[in-house]
mmCIF file of C-alpha atoms and ligand atoms in Angstrom:
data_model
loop_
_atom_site.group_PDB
_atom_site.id
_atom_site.type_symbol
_atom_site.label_atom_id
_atom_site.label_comp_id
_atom_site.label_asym_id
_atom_site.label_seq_id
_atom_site.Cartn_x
_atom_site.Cartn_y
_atom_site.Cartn_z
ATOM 1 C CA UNK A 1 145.820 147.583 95.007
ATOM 2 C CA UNK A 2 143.707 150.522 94.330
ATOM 3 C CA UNK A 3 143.780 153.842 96.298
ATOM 4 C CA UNK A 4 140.870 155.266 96.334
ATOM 5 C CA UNK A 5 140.625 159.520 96.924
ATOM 6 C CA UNK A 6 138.058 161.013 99.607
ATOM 7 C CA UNK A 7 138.751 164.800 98.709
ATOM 8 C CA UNK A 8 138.824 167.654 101.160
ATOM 9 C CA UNK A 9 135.013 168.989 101.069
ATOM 10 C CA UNK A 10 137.178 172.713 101.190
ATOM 11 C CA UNK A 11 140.637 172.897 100.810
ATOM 12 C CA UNK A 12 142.262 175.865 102.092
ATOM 13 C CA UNK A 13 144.563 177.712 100.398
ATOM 14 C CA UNK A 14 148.385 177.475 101.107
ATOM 15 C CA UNK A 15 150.257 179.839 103.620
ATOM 16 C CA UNK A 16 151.966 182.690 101.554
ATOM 17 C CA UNK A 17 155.207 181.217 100.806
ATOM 18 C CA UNK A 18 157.698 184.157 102.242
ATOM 19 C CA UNK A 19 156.419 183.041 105.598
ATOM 20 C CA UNK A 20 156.728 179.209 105.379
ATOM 21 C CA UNK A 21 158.183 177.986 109.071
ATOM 22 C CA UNK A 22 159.669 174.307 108.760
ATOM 23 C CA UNK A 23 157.182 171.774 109.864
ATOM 24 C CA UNK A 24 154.464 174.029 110.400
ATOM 25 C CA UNK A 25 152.119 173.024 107.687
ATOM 26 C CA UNK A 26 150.092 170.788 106.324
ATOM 27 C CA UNK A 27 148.507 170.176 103.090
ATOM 28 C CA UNK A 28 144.513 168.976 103.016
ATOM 29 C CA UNK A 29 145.323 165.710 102.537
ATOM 30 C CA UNK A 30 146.871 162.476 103.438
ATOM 31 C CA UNK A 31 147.968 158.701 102.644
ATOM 32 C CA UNK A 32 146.710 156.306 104.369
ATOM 33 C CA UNK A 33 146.708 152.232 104.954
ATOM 34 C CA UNK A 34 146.217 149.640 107.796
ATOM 35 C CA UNK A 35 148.309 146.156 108.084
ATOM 36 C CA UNK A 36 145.572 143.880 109.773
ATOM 37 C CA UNK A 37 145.806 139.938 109.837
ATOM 38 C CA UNK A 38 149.057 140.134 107.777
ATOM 39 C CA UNK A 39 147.770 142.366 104.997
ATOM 40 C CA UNK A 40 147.737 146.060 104.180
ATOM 41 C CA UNK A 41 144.070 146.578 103.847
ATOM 42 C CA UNK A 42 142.271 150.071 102.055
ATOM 43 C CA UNK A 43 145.037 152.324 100.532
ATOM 44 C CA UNK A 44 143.589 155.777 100.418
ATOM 45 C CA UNK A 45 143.789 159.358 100.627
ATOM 46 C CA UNK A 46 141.465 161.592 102.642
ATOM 47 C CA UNK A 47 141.690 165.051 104.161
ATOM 48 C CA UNK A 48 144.370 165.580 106.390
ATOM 49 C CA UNK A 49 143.561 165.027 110.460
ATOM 50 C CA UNK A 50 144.225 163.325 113.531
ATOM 51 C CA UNK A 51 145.040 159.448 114.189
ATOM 52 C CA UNK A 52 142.895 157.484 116.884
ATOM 53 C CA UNK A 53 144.954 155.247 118.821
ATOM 54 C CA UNK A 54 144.563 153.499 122.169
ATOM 55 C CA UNK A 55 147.057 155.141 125.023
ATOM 56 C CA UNK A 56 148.372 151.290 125.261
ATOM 57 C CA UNK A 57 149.622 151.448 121.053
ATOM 58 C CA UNK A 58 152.617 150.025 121.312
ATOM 59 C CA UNK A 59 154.455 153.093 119.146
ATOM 60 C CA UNK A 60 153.294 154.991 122.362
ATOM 61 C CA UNK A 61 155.725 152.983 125.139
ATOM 62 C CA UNK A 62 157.934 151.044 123.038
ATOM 63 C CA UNK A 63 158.855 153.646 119.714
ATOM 64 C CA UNK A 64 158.221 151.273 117.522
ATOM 65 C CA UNK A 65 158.302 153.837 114.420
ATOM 66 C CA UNK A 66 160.359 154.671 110.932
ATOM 67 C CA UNK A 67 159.687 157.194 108.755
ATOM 68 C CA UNK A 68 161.293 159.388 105.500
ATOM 69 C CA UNK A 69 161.928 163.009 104.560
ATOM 70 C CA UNK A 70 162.229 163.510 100.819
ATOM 71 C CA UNK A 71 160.815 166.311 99.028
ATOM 72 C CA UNK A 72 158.601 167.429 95.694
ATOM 73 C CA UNK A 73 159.894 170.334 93.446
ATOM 74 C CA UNK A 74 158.178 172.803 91.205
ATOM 75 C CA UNK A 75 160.322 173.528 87.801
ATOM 76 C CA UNK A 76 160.204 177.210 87.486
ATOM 77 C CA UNK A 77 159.902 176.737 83.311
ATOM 78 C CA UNK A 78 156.531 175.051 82.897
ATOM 79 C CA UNK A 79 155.216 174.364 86.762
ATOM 80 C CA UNK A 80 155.864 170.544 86.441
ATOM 81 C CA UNK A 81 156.683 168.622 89.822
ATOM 82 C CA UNK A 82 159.639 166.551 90.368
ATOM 83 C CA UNK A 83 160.353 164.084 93.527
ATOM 84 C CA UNK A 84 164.017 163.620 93.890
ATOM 85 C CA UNK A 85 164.946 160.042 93.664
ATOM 86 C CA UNK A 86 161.765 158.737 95.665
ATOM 87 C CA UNK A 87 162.937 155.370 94.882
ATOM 88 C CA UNK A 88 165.685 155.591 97.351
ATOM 89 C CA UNK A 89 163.544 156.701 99.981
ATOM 90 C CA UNK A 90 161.222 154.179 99.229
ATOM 91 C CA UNK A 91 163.865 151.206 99.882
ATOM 92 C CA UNK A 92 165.252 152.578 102.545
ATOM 93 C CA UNK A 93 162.436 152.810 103.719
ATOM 94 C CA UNK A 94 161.455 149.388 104.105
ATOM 95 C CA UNK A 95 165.083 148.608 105.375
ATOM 96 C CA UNK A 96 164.344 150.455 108.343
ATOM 97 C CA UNK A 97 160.966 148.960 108.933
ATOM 98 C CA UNK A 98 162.731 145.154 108.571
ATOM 99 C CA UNK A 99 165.264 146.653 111.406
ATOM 100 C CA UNK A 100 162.442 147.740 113.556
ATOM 101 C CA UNK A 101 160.492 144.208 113.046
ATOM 102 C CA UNK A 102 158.034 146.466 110.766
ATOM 103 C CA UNK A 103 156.180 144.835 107.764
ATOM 104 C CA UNK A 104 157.644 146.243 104.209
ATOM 105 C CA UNK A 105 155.218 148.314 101.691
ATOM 106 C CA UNK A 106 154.925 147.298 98.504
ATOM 107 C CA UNK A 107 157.135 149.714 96.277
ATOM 108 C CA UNK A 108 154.751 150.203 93.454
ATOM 109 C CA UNK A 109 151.662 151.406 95.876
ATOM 110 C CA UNK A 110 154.077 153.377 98.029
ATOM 111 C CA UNK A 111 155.185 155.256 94.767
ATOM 112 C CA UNK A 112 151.769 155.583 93.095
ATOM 113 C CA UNK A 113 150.720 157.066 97.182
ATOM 114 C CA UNK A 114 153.041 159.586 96.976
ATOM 115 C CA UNK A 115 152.750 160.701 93.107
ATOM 116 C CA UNK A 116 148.455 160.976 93.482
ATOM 117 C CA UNK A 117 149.732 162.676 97.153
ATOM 118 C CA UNK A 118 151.810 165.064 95.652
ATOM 119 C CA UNK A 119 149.196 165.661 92.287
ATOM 120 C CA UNK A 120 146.496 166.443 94.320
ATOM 121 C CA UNK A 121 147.839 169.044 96.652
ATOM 122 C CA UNK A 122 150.117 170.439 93.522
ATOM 123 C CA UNK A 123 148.886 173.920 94.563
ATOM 124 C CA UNK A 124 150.987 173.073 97.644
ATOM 125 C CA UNK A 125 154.154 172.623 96.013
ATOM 126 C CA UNK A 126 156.220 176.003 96.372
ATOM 127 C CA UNK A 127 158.605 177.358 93.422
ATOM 128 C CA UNK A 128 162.130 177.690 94.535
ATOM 129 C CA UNK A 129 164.144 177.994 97.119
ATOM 130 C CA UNK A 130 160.830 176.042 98.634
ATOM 131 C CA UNK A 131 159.695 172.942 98.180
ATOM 132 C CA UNK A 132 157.042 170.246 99.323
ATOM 133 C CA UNK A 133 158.576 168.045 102.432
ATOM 134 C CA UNK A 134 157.063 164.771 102.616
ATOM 135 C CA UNK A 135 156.862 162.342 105.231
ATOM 136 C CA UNK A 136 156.172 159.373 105.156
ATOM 137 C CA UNK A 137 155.468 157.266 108.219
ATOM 138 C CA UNK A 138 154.483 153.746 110.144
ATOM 139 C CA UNK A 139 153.967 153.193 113.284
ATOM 140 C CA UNK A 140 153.116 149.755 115.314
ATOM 141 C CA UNK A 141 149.923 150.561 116.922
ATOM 142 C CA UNK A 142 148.465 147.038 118.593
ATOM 143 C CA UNK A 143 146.698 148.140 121.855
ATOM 144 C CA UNK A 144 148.964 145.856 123.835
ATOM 145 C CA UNK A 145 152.047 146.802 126.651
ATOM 146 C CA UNK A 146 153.790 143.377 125.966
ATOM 147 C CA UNK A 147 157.150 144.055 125.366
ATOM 148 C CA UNK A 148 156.964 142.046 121.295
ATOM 149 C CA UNK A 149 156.562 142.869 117.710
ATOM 150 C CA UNK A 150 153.041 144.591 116.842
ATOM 151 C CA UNK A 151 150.312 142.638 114.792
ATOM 152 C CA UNK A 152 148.983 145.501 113.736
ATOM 153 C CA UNK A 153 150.273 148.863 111.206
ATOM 154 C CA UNK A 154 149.128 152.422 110.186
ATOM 155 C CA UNK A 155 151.235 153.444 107.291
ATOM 156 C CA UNK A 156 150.186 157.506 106.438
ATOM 157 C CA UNK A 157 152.097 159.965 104.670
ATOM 158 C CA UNK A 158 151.914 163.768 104.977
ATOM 159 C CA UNK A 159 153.003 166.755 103.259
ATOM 160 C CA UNK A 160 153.928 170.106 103.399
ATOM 161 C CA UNK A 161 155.355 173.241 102.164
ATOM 162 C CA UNK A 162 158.875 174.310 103.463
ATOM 163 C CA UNK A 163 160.897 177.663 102.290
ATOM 164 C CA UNK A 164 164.953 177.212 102.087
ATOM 165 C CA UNK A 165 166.198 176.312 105.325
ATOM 166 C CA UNK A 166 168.366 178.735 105.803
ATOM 167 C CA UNK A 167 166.689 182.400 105.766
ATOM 168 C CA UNK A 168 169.236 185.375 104.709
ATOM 169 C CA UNK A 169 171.612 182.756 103.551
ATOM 170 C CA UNK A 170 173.883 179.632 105.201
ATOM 171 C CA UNK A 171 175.871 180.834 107.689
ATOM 172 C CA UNK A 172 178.888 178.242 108.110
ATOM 173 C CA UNK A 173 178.045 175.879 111.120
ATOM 174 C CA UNK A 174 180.290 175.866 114.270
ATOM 175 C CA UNK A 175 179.803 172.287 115.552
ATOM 176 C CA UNK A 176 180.777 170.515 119.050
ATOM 177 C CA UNK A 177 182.367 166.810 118.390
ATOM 178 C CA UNK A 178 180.215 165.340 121.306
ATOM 179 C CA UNK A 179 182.406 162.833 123.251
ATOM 180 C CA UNK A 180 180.078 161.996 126.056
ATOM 181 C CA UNK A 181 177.137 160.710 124.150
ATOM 182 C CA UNK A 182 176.816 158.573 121.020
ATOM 183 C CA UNK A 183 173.419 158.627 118.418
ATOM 184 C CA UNK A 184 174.555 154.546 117.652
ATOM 185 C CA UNK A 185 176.454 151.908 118.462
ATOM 186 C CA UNK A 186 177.357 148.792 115.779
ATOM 187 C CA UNK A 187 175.068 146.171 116.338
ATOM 188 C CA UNK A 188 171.803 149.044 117.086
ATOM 189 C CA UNK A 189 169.439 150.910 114.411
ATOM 190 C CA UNK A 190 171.840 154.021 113.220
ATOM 191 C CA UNK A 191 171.572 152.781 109.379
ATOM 192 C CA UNK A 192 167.307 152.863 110.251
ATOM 193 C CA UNK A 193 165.501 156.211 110.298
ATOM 194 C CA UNK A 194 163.636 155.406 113.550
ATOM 195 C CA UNK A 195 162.164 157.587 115.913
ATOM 196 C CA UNK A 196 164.148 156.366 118.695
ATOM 197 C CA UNK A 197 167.756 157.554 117.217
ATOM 198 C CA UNK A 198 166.208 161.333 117.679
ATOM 199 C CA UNK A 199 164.747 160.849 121.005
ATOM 200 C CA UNK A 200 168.486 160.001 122.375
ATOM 201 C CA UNK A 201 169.963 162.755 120.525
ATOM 202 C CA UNK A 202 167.778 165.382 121.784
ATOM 203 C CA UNK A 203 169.265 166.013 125.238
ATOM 204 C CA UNK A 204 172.965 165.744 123.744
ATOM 205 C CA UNK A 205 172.002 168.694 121.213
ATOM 206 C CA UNK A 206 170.261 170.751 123.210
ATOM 207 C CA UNK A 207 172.845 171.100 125.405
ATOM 208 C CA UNK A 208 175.178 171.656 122.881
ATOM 209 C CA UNK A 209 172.842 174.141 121.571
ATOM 210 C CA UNK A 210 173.430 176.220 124.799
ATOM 211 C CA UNK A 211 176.982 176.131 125.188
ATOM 212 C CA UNK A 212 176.923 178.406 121.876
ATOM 213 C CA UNK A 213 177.421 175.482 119.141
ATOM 214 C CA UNK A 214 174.697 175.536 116.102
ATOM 215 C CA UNK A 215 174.826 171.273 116.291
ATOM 216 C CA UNK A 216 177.311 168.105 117.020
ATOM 217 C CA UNK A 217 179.317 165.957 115.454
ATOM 218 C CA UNK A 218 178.386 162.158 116.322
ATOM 219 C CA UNK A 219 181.624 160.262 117.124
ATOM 220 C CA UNK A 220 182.303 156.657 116.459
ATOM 221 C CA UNK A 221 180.804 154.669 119.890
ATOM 222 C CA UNK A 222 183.611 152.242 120.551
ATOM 223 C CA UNK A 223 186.393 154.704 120.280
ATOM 224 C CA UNK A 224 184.831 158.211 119.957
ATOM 225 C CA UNK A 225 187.887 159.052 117.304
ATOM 226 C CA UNK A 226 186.055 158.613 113.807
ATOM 227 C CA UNK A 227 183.872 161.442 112.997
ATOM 228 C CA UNK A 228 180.157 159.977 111.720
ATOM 229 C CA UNK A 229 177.685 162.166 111.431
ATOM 230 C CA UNK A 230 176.038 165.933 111.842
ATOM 231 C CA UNK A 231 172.879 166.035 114.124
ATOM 232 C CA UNK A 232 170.921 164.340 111.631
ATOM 233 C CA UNK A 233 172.669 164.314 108.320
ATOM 234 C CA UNK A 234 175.496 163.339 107.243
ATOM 235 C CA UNK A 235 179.451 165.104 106.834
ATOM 236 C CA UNK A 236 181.859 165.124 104.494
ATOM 237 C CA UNK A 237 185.389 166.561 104.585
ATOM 238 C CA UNK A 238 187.677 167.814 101.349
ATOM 239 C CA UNK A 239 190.749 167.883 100.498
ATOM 240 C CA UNK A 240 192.736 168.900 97.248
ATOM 241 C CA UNK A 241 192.103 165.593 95.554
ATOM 242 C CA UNK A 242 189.200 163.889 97.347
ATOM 243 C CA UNK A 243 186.007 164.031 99.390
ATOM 244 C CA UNK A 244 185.796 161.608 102.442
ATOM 245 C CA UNK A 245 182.805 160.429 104.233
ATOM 246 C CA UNK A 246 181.609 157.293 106.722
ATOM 247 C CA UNK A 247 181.212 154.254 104.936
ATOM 248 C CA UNK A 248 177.727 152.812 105.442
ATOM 249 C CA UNK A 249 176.048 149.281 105.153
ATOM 250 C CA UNK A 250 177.207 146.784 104.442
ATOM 251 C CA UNK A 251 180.692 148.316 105.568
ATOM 252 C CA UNK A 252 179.127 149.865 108.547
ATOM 253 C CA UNK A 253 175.162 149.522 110.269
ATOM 254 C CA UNK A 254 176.131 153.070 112.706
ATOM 255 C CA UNK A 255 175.525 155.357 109.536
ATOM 256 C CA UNK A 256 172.009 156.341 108.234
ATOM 257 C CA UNK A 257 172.583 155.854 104.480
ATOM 258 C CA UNK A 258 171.799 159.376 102.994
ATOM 259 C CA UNK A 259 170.321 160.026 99.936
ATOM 260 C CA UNK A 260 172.121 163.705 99.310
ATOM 261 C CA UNK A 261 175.164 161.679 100.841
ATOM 262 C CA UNK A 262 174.773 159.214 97.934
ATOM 263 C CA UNK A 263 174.118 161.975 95.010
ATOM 264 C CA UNK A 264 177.224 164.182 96.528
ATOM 265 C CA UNK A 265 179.214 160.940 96.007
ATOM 266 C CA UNK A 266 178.418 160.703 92.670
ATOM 267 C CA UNK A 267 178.466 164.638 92.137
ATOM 268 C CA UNK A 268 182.326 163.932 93.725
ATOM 269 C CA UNK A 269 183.454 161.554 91.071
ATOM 270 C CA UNK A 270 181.597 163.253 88.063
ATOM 271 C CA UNK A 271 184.144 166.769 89.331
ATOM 272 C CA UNK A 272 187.024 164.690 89.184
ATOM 273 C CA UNK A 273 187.612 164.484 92.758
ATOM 274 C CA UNK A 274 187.883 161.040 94.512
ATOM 275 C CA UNK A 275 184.897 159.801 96.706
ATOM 276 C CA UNK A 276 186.341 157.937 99.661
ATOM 277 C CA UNK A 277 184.311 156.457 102.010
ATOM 278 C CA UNK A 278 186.519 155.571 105.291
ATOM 279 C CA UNK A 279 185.784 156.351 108.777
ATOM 280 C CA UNK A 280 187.388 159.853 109.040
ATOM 281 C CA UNK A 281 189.779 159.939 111.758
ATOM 282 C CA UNK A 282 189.472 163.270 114.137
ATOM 283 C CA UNK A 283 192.777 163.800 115.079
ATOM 284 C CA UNK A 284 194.194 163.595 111.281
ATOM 285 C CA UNK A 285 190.875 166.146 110.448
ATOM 286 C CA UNK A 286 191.958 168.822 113.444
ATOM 287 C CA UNK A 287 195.873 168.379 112.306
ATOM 288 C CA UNK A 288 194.825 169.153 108.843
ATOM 289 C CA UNK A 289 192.602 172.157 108.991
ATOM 290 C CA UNK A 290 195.428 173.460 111.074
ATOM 291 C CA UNK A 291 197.785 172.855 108.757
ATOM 292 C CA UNK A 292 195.424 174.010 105.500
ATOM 293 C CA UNK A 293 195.453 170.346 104.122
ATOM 294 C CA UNK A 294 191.994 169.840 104.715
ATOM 295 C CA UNK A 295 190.111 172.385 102.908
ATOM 296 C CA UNK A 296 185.799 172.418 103.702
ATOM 297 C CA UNK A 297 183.698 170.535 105.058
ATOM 298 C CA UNK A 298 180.271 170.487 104.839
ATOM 299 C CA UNK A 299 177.053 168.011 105.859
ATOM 300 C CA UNK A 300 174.061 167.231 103.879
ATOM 301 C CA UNK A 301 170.743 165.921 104.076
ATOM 302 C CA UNK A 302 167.047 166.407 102.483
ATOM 303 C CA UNK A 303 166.431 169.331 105.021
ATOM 304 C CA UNK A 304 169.297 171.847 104.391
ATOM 305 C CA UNK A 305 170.580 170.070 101.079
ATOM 306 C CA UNK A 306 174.746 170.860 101.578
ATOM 307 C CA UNK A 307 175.645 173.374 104.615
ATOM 308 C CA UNK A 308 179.297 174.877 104.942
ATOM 309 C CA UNK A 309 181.040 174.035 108.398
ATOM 310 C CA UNK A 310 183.223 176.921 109.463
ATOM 311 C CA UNK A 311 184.533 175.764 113.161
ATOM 312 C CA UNK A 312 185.009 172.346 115.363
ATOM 313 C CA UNK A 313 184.927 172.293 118.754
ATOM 314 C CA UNK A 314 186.736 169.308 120.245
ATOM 315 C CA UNK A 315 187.840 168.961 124.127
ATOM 316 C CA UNK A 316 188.588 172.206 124.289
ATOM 317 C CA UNK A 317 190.427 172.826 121.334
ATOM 318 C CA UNK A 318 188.829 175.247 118.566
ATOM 319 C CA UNK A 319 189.620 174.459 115.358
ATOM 320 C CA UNK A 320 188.724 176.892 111.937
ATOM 321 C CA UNK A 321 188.463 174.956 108.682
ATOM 322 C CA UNK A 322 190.088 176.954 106.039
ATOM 323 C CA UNK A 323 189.000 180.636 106.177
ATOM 324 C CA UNK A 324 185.275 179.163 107.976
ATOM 325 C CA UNK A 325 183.265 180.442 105.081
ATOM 326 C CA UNK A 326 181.590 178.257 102.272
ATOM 327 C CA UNK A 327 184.132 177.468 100.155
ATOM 328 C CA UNK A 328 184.708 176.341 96.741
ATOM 329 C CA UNK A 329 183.848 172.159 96.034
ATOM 330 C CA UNK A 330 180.913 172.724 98.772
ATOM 331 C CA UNK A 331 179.415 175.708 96.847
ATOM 332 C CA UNK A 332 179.386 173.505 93.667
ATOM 333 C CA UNK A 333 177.916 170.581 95.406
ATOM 334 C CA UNK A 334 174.842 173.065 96.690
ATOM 335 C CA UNK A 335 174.102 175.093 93.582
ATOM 336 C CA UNK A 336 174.141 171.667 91.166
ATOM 337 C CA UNK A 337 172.099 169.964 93.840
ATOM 338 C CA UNK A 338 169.075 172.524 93.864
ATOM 339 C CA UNK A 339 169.695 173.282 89.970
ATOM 340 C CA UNK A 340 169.000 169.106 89.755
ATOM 341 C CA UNK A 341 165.759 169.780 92.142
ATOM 342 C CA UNK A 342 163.985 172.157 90.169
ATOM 343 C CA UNK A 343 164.753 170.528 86.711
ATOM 344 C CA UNK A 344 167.370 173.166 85.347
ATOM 345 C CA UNK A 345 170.572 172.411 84.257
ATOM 346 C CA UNK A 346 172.145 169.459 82.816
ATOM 347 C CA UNK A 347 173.436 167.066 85.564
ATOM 348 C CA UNK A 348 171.564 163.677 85.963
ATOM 349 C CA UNK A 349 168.238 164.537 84.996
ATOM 350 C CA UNK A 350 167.585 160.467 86.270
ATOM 351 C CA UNK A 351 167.096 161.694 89.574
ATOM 352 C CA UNK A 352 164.169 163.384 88.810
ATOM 353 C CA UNK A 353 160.879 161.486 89.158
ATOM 354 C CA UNK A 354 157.780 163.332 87.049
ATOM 355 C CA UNK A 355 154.765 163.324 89.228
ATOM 356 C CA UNK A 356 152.100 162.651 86.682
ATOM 357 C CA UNK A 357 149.261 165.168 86.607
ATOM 358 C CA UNK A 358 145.941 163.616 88.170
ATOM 359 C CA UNK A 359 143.293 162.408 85.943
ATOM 360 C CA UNK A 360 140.381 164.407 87.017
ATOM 361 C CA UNK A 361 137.345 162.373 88.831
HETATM 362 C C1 PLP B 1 167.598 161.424 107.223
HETATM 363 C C2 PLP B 1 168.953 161.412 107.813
HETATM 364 C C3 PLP B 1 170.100 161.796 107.088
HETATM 365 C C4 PLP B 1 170.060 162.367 105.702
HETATM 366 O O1 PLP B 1 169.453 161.554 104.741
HETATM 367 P P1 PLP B 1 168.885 162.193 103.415
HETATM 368 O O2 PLP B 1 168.286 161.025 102.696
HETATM 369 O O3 PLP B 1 170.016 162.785 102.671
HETATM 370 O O4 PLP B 1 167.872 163.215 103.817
HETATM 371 C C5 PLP B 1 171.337 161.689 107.712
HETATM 372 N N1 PLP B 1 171.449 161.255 108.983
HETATM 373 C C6 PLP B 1 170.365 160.915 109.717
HETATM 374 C C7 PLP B 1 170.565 160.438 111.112
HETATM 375 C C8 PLP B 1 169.090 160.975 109.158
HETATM 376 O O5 PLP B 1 168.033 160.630 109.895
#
């Protein structure tokens, strides 16, 4: 299929990028497609703006909604952009729309969308720490309050520019393991990147938000004794030989499968350390940092790349993980990360996806 380009008539310039605010911006322009009468119909981009929908779409009353977070980089050497592994994002993608009862994109127009996306707002693209968030999205919008799967589809994508998460550097996290509410259950849409995961986790953290803790750890739902996830990425815990983690599908549908979770795996093994992926027990975790066995932890995820946790809070009990600050494997992890982002260094230069430069029209 061909996507055709209606250019902003007047494209504003970018915000200056020392005083980027997460989420806050836009570039001109936008992806966008319909799925009517079984068919995606008129792939295109055209200046950025607002959706029309009737107040009865079902996305409105029944959340019936995926999206991504990936991101574009700028090499600092010669300007060229870089998506990290979009392919991932891509299938996962359409994993979370079969979950949802969704219809899948095709993978070849969803990459070519986001490579003309990314081409023709380049000028959007900041040079590190930022980068160019994009967000892809689909929502079920058939005018229609029966409770049943939509026959009807907007797929858009937007961008924008975002600075490094963290301003005046990561502070290690102090995190609550929540044991009154859960973000999934086996058998419910954890592994999916669905709207409705956040709206249930956003009473759970903003409460834990004001009794002092910078986010929560998700517990297991059946138990509430294996440690999952971090607000919304994922965790990771390391010890002198080995880094362990939640297992995800097809071992386990409660974990959303990350992609920086995937690449630290691999980052893991290539540092000689063992990757295990078993459901980390709390207890054992709590008994270990106490004891200095367990040595950092850390989560990671698109947004903040690989954060340091310093301190868990569980029933009461205040645990510190080493000394609290960064430490060593978790530093490593960060730094080859965002050296693999921009394009420098040597490790896995696969992971980097060229966006080619637009022809001009
Ligand atoms: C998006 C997301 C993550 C992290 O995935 P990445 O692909 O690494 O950004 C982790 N957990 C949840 C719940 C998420 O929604």
């Amino acid at each position: 299929m061909n996507i055709r380009i209606e250019r902003h008539p007047a494209p504003p310039p970018p915000p200056p990028w020392d005083k980027l605010v997460f989420g806050k911006h836009y570039s001109p322009h936008m992806f966008k497609m319909e799925w009517r009468d079984g068919a995606w119909h008129d792939p295109r981009i055209e200046p950025f703006g607002p959706l029309s929908l009737s107040p009865a779409a079902k996305v409105l009353h029944y959340a019936q909604e995926i999206f991504e977070g990936m991101k574009a980089y700028r090499n600092p050497q010669d300007g060229s952009l870089h998506m990290f592994r979009p392919e991932m994002n891509v299938a996962r993608f359409n994993r979370s729309a079969t979950r949802i009862s969704m219809p899948n994109v095709d993978p070849d127009l969803f990459m070519r969308a986001l490579e003309m996306l990314v081409a023709l707002d380049g000028d959007w693209v900041p040079p590190k720490p930022g980068s160019l968030y994009i967000r892809p999205t689909m929502i079920g919008d058939e005018p229609s309050l029966g409770v049943a799967t939509s026959a009807t589809y907007t797929f858009f994508i937007i961008t924008g520019p975002v600075g490094s998460y963290f301003k005046g550097g990561a502070k290690p996290l102090y995190l609550k393991a929540e044991t009154d509410y859960v973000r999934s259950a086996p058998g419910g849409t954890g592994y999916a990147k669905t709207g409705g995961n956040y709206a249930a986790a956003l009473l759970p953290i903003l409460r834990a938000q004001q009794e002092g803790f910078d986010q929560i750890i998700w517990l297991d739902a059946l138990t509430r004794s294996t440690v999952e996830e971090m607000g919304a990425m994922n965790i990771c815990f390391v010890y002198a030989d080995r880094v362990i983690t939640a297992p995800v599908q097809p071992v386990s549908d409660t974990i959303l499968p990350g992609v920086t979770r995937d690449s630290v795996g691999v980052l893991v093994r290539d540092f000689g350390l063992r990757w295990v992926e078993t459901p980390p027990v709390l207890a054992d975790l709590l008994r270990d940092a106490e004891s200095g066995e367990l040595k950092e932890a850390f989560s990671c995820g698109t947004a903040a790349i690989v954060t340091s946790i310093g301190r868990v809070h569980h029933l009461g009990r205040d645990v510190t993980i080493a000394d609290g600050k960064e430490g060593p494997v978790t530093r490593r992890l960060r730094e080859t990360l965002c050296a693999i982002h921009v394009g420098e260094g040597e490790w896995h230069p696969e992971w980097r996806h060229r966006v080619p430069v637009l022809r001009p029209v």
